mmCIF file of C-alpha atoms in Angstrom:
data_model
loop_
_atom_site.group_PDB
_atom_site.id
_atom_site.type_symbol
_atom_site.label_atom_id
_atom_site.label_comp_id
_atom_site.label_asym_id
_atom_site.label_seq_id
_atom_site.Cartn_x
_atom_site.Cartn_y
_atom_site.Cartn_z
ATOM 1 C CA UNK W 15 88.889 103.120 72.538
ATOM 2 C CA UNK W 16 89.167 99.515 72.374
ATOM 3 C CA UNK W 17 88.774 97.006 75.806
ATOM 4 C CA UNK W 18 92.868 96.463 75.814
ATOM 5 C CA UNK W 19 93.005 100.339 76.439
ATOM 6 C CA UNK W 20 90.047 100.715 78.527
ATOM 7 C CA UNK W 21 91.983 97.960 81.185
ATOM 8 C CA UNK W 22 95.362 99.725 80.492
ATOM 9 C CA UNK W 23 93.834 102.630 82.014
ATOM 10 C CA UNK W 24 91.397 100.784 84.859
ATOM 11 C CA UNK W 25 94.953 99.065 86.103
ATOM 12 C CA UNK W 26 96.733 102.612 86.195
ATOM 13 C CA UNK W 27 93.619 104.561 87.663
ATOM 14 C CA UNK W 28 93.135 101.374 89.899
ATOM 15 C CA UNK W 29 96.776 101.774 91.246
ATOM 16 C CA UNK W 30 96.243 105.376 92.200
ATOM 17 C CA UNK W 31 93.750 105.532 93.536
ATOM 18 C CA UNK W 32 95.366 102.943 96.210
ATOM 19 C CA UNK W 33 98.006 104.768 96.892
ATOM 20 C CA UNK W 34 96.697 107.976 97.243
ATOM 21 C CA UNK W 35 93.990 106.672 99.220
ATOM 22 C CA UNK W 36 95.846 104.931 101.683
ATOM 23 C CA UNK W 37 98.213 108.426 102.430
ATOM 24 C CA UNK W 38 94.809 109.688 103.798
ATOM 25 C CA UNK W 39 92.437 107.534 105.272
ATOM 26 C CA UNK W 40 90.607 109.757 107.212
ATOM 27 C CA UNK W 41 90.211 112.561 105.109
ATOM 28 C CA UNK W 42 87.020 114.345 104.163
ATOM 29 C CA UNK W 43 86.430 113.917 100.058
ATOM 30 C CA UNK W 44 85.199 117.569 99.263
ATOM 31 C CA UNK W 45 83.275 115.636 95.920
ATOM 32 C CA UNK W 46 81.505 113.368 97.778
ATOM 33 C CA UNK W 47 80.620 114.804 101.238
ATOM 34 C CA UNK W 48 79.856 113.654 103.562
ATOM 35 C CA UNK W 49 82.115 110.322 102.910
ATOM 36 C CA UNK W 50 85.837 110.457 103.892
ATOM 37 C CA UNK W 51 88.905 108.605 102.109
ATOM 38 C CA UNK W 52 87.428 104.976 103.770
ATOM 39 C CA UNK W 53 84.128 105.767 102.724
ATOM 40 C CA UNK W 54 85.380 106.102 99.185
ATOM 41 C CA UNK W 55 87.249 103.201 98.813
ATOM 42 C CA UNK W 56 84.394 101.295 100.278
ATOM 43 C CA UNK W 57 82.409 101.999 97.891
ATOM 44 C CA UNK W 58 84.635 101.347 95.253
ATOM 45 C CA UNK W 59 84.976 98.295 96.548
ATOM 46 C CA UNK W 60 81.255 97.863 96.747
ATOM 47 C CA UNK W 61 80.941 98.387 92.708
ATOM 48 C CA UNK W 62 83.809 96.513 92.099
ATOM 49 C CA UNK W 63 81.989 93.529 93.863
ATOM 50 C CA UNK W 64 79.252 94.287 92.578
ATOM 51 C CA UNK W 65 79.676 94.375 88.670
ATOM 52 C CA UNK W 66 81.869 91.171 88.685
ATOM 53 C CA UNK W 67 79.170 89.317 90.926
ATOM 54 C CA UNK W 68 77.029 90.577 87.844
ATOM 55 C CA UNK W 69 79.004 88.994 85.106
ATOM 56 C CA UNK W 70 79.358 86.154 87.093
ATOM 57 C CA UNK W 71 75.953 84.843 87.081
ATOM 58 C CA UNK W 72 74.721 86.957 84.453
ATOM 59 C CA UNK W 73 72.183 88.388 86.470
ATOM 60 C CA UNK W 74 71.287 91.575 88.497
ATOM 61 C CA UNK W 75 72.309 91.122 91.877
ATOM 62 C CA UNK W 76 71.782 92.450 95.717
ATOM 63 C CA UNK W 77 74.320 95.200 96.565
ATOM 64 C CA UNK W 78 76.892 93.351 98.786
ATOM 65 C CA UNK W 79 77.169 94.114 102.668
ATOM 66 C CA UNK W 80 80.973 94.825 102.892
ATOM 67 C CA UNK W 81 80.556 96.417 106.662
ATOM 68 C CA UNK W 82 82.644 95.293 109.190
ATOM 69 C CA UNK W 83 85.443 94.598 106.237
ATOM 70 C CA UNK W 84 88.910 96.003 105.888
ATOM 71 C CA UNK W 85 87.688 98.574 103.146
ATOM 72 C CA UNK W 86 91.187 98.663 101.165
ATOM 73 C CA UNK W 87 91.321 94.923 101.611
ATOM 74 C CA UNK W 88 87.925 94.294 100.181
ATOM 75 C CA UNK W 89 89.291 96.865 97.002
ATOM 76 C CA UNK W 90 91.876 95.058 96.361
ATOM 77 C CA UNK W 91 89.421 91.888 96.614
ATOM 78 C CA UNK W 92 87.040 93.416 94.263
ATOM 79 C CA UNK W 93 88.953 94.272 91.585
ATOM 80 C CA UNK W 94 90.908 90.940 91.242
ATOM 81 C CA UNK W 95 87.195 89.824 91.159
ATOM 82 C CA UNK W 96 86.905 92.599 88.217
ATOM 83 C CA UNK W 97 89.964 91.078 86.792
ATOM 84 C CA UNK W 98 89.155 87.438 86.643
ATOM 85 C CA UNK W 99 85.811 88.045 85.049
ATOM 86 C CA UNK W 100 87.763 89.970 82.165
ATOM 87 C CA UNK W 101 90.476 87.674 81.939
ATOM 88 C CA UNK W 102 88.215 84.913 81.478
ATOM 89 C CA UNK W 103 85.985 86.339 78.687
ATOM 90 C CA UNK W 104 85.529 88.267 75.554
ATOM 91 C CA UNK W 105 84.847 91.720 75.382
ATOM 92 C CA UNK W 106 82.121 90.740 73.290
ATOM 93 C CA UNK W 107 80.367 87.911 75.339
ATOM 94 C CA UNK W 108 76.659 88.818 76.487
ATOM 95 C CA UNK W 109 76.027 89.838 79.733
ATOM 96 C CA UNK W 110 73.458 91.785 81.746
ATOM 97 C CA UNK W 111 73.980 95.216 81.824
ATOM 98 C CA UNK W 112 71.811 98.237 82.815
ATOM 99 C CA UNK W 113 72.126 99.825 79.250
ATOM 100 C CA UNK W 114 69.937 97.461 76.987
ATOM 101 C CA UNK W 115 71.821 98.734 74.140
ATOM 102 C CA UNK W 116 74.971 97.019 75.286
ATOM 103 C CA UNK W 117 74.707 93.958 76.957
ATOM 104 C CA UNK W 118 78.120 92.611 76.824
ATOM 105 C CA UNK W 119 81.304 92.541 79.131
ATOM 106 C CA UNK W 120 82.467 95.401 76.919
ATOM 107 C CA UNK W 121 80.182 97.560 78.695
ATOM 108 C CA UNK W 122 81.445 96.613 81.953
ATOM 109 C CA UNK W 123 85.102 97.224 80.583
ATOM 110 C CA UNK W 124 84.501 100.471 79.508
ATOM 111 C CA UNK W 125 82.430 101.451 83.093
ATOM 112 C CA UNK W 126 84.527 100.292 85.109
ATOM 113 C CA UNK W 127 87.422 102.130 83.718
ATOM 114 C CA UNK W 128 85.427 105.571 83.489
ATOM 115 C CA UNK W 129 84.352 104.875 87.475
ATOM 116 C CA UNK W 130 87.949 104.369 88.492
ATOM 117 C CA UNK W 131 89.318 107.430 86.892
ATOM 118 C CA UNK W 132 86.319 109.623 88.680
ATOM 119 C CA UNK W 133 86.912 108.268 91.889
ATOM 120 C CA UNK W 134 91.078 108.386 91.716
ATOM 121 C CA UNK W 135 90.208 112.144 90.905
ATOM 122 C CA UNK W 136 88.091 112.073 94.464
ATOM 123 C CA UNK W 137 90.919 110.211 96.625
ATOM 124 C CA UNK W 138 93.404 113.094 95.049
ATOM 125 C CA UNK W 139 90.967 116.021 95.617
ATOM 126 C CA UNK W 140 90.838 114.258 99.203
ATOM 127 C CA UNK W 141 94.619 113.836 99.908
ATOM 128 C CA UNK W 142 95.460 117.226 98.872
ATOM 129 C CA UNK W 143 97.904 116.059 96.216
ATOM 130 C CA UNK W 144 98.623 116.882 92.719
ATOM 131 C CA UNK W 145 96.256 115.133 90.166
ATOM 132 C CA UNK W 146 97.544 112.660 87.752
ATOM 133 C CA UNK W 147 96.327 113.222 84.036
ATOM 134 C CA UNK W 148 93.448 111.941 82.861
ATOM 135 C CA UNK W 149 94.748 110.346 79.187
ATOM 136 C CA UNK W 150 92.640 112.685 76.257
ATOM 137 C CA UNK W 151 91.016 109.706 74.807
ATOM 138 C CA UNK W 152 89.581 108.080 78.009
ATOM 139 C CA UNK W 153 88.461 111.958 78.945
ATOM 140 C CA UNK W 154 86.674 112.573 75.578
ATOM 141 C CA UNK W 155 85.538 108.886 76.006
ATOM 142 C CA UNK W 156 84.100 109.876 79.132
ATOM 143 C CA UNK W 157 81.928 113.096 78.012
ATOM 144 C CA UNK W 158 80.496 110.768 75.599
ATOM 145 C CA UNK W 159 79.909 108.337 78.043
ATOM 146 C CA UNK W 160 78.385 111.049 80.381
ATOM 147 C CA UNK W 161 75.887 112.767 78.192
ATOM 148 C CA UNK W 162 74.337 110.058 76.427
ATOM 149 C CA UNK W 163 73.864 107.013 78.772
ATOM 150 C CA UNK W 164 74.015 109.068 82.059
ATOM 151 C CA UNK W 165 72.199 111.924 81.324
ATOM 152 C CA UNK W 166 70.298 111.285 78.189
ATOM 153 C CA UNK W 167 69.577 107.305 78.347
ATOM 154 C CA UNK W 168 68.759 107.835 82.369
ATOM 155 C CA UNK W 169 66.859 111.279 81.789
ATOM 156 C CA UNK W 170 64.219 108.053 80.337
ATOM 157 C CA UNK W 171 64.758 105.164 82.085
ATOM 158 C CA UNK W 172 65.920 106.647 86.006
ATOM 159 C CA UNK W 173 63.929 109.654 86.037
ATOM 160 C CA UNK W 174 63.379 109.454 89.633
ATOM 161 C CA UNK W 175 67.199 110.340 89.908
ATOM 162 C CA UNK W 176 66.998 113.954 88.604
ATOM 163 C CA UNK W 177 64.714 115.177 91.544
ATOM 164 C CA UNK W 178 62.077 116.945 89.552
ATOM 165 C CA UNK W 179 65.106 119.013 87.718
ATOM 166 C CA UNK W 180 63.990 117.708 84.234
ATOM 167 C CA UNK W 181 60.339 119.432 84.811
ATOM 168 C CA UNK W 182 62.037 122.798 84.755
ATOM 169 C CA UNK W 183 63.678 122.289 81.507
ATOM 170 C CA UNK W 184 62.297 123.915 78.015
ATOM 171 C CA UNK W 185 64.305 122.115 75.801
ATOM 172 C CA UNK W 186 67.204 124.594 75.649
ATOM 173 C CA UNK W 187 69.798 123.367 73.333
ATOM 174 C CA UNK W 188 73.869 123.206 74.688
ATOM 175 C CA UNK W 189 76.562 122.233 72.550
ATOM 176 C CA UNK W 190 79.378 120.668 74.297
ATOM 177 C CA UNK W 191 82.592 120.466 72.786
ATOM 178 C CA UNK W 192 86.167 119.458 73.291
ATOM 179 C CA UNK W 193 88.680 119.377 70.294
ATOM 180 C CA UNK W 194 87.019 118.040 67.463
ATOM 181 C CA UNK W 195 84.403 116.165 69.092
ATOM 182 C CA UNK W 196 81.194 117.616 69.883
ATOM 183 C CA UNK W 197 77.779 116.766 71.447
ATOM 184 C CA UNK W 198 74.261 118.579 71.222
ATOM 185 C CA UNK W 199 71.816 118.257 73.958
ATOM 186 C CA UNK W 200 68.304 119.119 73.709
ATOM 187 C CA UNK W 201 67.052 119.953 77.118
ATOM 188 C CA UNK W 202 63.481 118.808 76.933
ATOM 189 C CA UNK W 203 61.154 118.116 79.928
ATOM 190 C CA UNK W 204 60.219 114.963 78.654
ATOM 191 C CA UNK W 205 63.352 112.934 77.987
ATOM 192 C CA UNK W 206 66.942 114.654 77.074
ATOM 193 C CA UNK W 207 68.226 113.790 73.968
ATOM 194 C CA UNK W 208 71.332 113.910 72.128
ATOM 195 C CA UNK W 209 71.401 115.047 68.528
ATOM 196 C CA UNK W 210 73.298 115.567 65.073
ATOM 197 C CA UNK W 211 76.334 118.239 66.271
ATOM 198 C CA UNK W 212 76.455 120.765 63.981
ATOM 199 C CA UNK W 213 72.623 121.564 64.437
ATOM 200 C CA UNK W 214 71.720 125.252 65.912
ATOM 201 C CA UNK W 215 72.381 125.905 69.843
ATOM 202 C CA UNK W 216 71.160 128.192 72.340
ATOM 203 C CA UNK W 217 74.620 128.206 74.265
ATOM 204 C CA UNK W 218 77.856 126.173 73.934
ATOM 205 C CA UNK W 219 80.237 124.750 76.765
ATOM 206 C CA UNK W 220 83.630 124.340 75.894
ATOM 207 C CA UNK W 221 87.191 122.803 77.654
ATOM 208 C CA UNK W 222 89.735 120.524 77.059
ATOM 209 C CA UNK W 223 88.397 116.975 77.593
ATOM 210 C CA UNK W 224 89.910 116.397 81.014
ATOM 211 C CA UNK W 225 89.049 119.932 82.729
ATOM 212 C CA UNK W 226 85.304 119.174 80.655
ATOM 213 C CA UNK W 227 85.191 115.167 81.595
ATOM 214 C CA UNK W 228 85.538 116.728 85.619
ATOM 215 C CA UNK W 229 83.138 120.070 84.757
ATOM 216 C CA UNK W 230 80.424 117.344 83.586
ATOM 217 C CA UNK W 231 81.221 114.943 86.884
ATOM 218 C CA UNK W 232 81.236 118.108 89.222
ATOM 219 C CA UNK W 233 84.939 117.193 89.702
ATOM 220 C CA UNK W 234 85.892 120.914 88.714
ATOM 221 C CA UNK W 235 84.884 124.186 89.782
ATOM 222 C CA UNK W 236 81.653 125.687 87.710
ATOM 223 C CA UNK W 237 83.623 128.684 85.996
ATOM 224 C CA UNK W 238 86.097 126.009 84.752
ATOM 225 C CA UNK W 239 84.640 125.818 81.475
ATOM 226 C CA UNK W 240 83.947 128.389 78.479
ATOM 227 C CA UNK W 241 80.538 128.951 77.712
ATOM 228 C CA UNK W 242 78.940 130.668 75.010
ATOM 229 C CA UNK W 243 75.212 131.919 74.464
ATOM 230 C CA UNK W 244 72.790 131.884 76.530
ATOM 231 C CA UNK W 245 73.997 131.567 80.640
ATOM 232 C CA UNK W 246 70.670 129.764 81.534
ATOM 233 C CA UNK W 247 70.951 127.397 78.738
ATOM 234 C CA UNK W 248 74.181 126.393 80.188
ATOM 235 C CA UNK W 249 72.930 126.809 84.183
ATOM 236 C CA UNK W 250 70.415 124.241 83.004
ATOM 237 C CA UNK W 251 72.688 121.641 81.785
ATOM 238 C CA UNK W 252 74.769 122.361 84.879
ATOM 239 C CA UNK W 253 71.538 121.923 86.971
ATOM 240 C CA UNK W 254 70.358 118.286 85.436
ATOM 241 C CA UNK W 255 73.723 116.961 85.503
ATOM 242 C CA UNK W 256 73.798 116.742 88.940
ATOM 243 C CA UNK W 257 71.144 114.247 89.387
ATOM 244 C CA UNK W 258 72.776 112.310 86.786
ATOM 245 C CA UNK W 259 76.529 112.012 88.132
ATOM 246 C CA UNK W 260 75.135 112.021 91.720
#
């Protein structure tokens, strides 16, 4: 996917998830207990905030204190902030990031527009109304995305997140596929890693991209998926994933 899609889809995902989320403001979000509908958009609006304050000093920065706020106000705040720090730069222009690998606003693109489409999934769980679509190449974008910088990059660097899951694992081997794009994930206690495809698996996990893109996020119920192999290969992957979509 290039940026000009990635945005395409942050202003759509954006746009529903307002609108959903103002039909229910007080409603529980079954994904994210024990927040309700307010609770999610204030933390949306908290990233949002957040990741442009970021760019715009190129530097980490303090989470801001939105309490005491209109939550959908300061949203809608944050992601013109979002979209002024986009508008006014390349996608290829360096700036800190929390993936050393990529340290341009191209990273932030791309985040941003896989965090929106997660949490417009939430507000709709929460409202009780039909879910939108998730487009196939922003789901399959967003297993990639998933397995190697939040499970296998942070399996390294944010260890602390997993709560001593990763000490159980014996490097079991899952292959996760969706259409013709696949992922192998060696399970190892020491640091999860992804590696060639087509290599030999213990178990495999299979769905289309958006019913796998929710599986991996938690977004979709457990039995949601195919699996093949070995059951405690895949209960394993299942298991570490949730420290790193927490």
């Amino acid at each position: 996917m290039d940026s000009q899609r990635y945005l395409d889809c942050f202003a759509s995902d954006f746009a529903r998830l307002r609108t959903v989320a103002a039909s229910a403001p007080d409603a529980e979000v079954p994904t994210c207990p024990p927040w309700t509908m307010t609770d999610l958009v204030r933390h949306v609006a908290q990233v949002y905030s957040h990741k442009a304050a970021t760019m715009e000093h190129d530097a980490r920065q303090p989470q801001p204190d939105l309490t005491g706020e209109d939550p959908p106000a300061a949203l809608d705040r944050g992601y013109d902030k979002l979209l002024a720090q986009f508008g006014h730069r390349q996608p290829s222009d360096v700036t800190v990031t929390w993936f050393p690998p990529d340290q341009t606003v191209a990273f932030w693109i791309r985040r941003m527009a896989q965090e929106t489409v997660i949490h417009r999934v939430d507000a709709e769980l929460a409202a009780g109304v039909e879910s939108a679509p998730i487009p196939r190449d922003l789901a399959v974008d967003g297993v990639d995305e998933v397995l190697e910088r939040f499970l296998a990059f942070a399996s390294h660097h944010f260890r602390e997140d997993f709560a001593g899951a990763l000490d159980d694992l014996t490097g079991q081997r899952v292959r996760v596929e969706t259409g013709d794009s696949a992922w192998l994930v060696n399970l190892d206690s020491k640091v999860i890693t992804l590696e060639a495809a087509d290599g030999p698996a213990d178990a495999t996990v299979r769905a289309d991209p958006e019913t796998l893109l929710r599986w991996l996020w938690r977004r979709a119920a457990e039995d949601s998926v195919t699996t093949e192999g070995d059951q405690s290969a895949v209960d394993a992957l299942y298991t570490v994933l949730k420290g790193a979509t927490q």
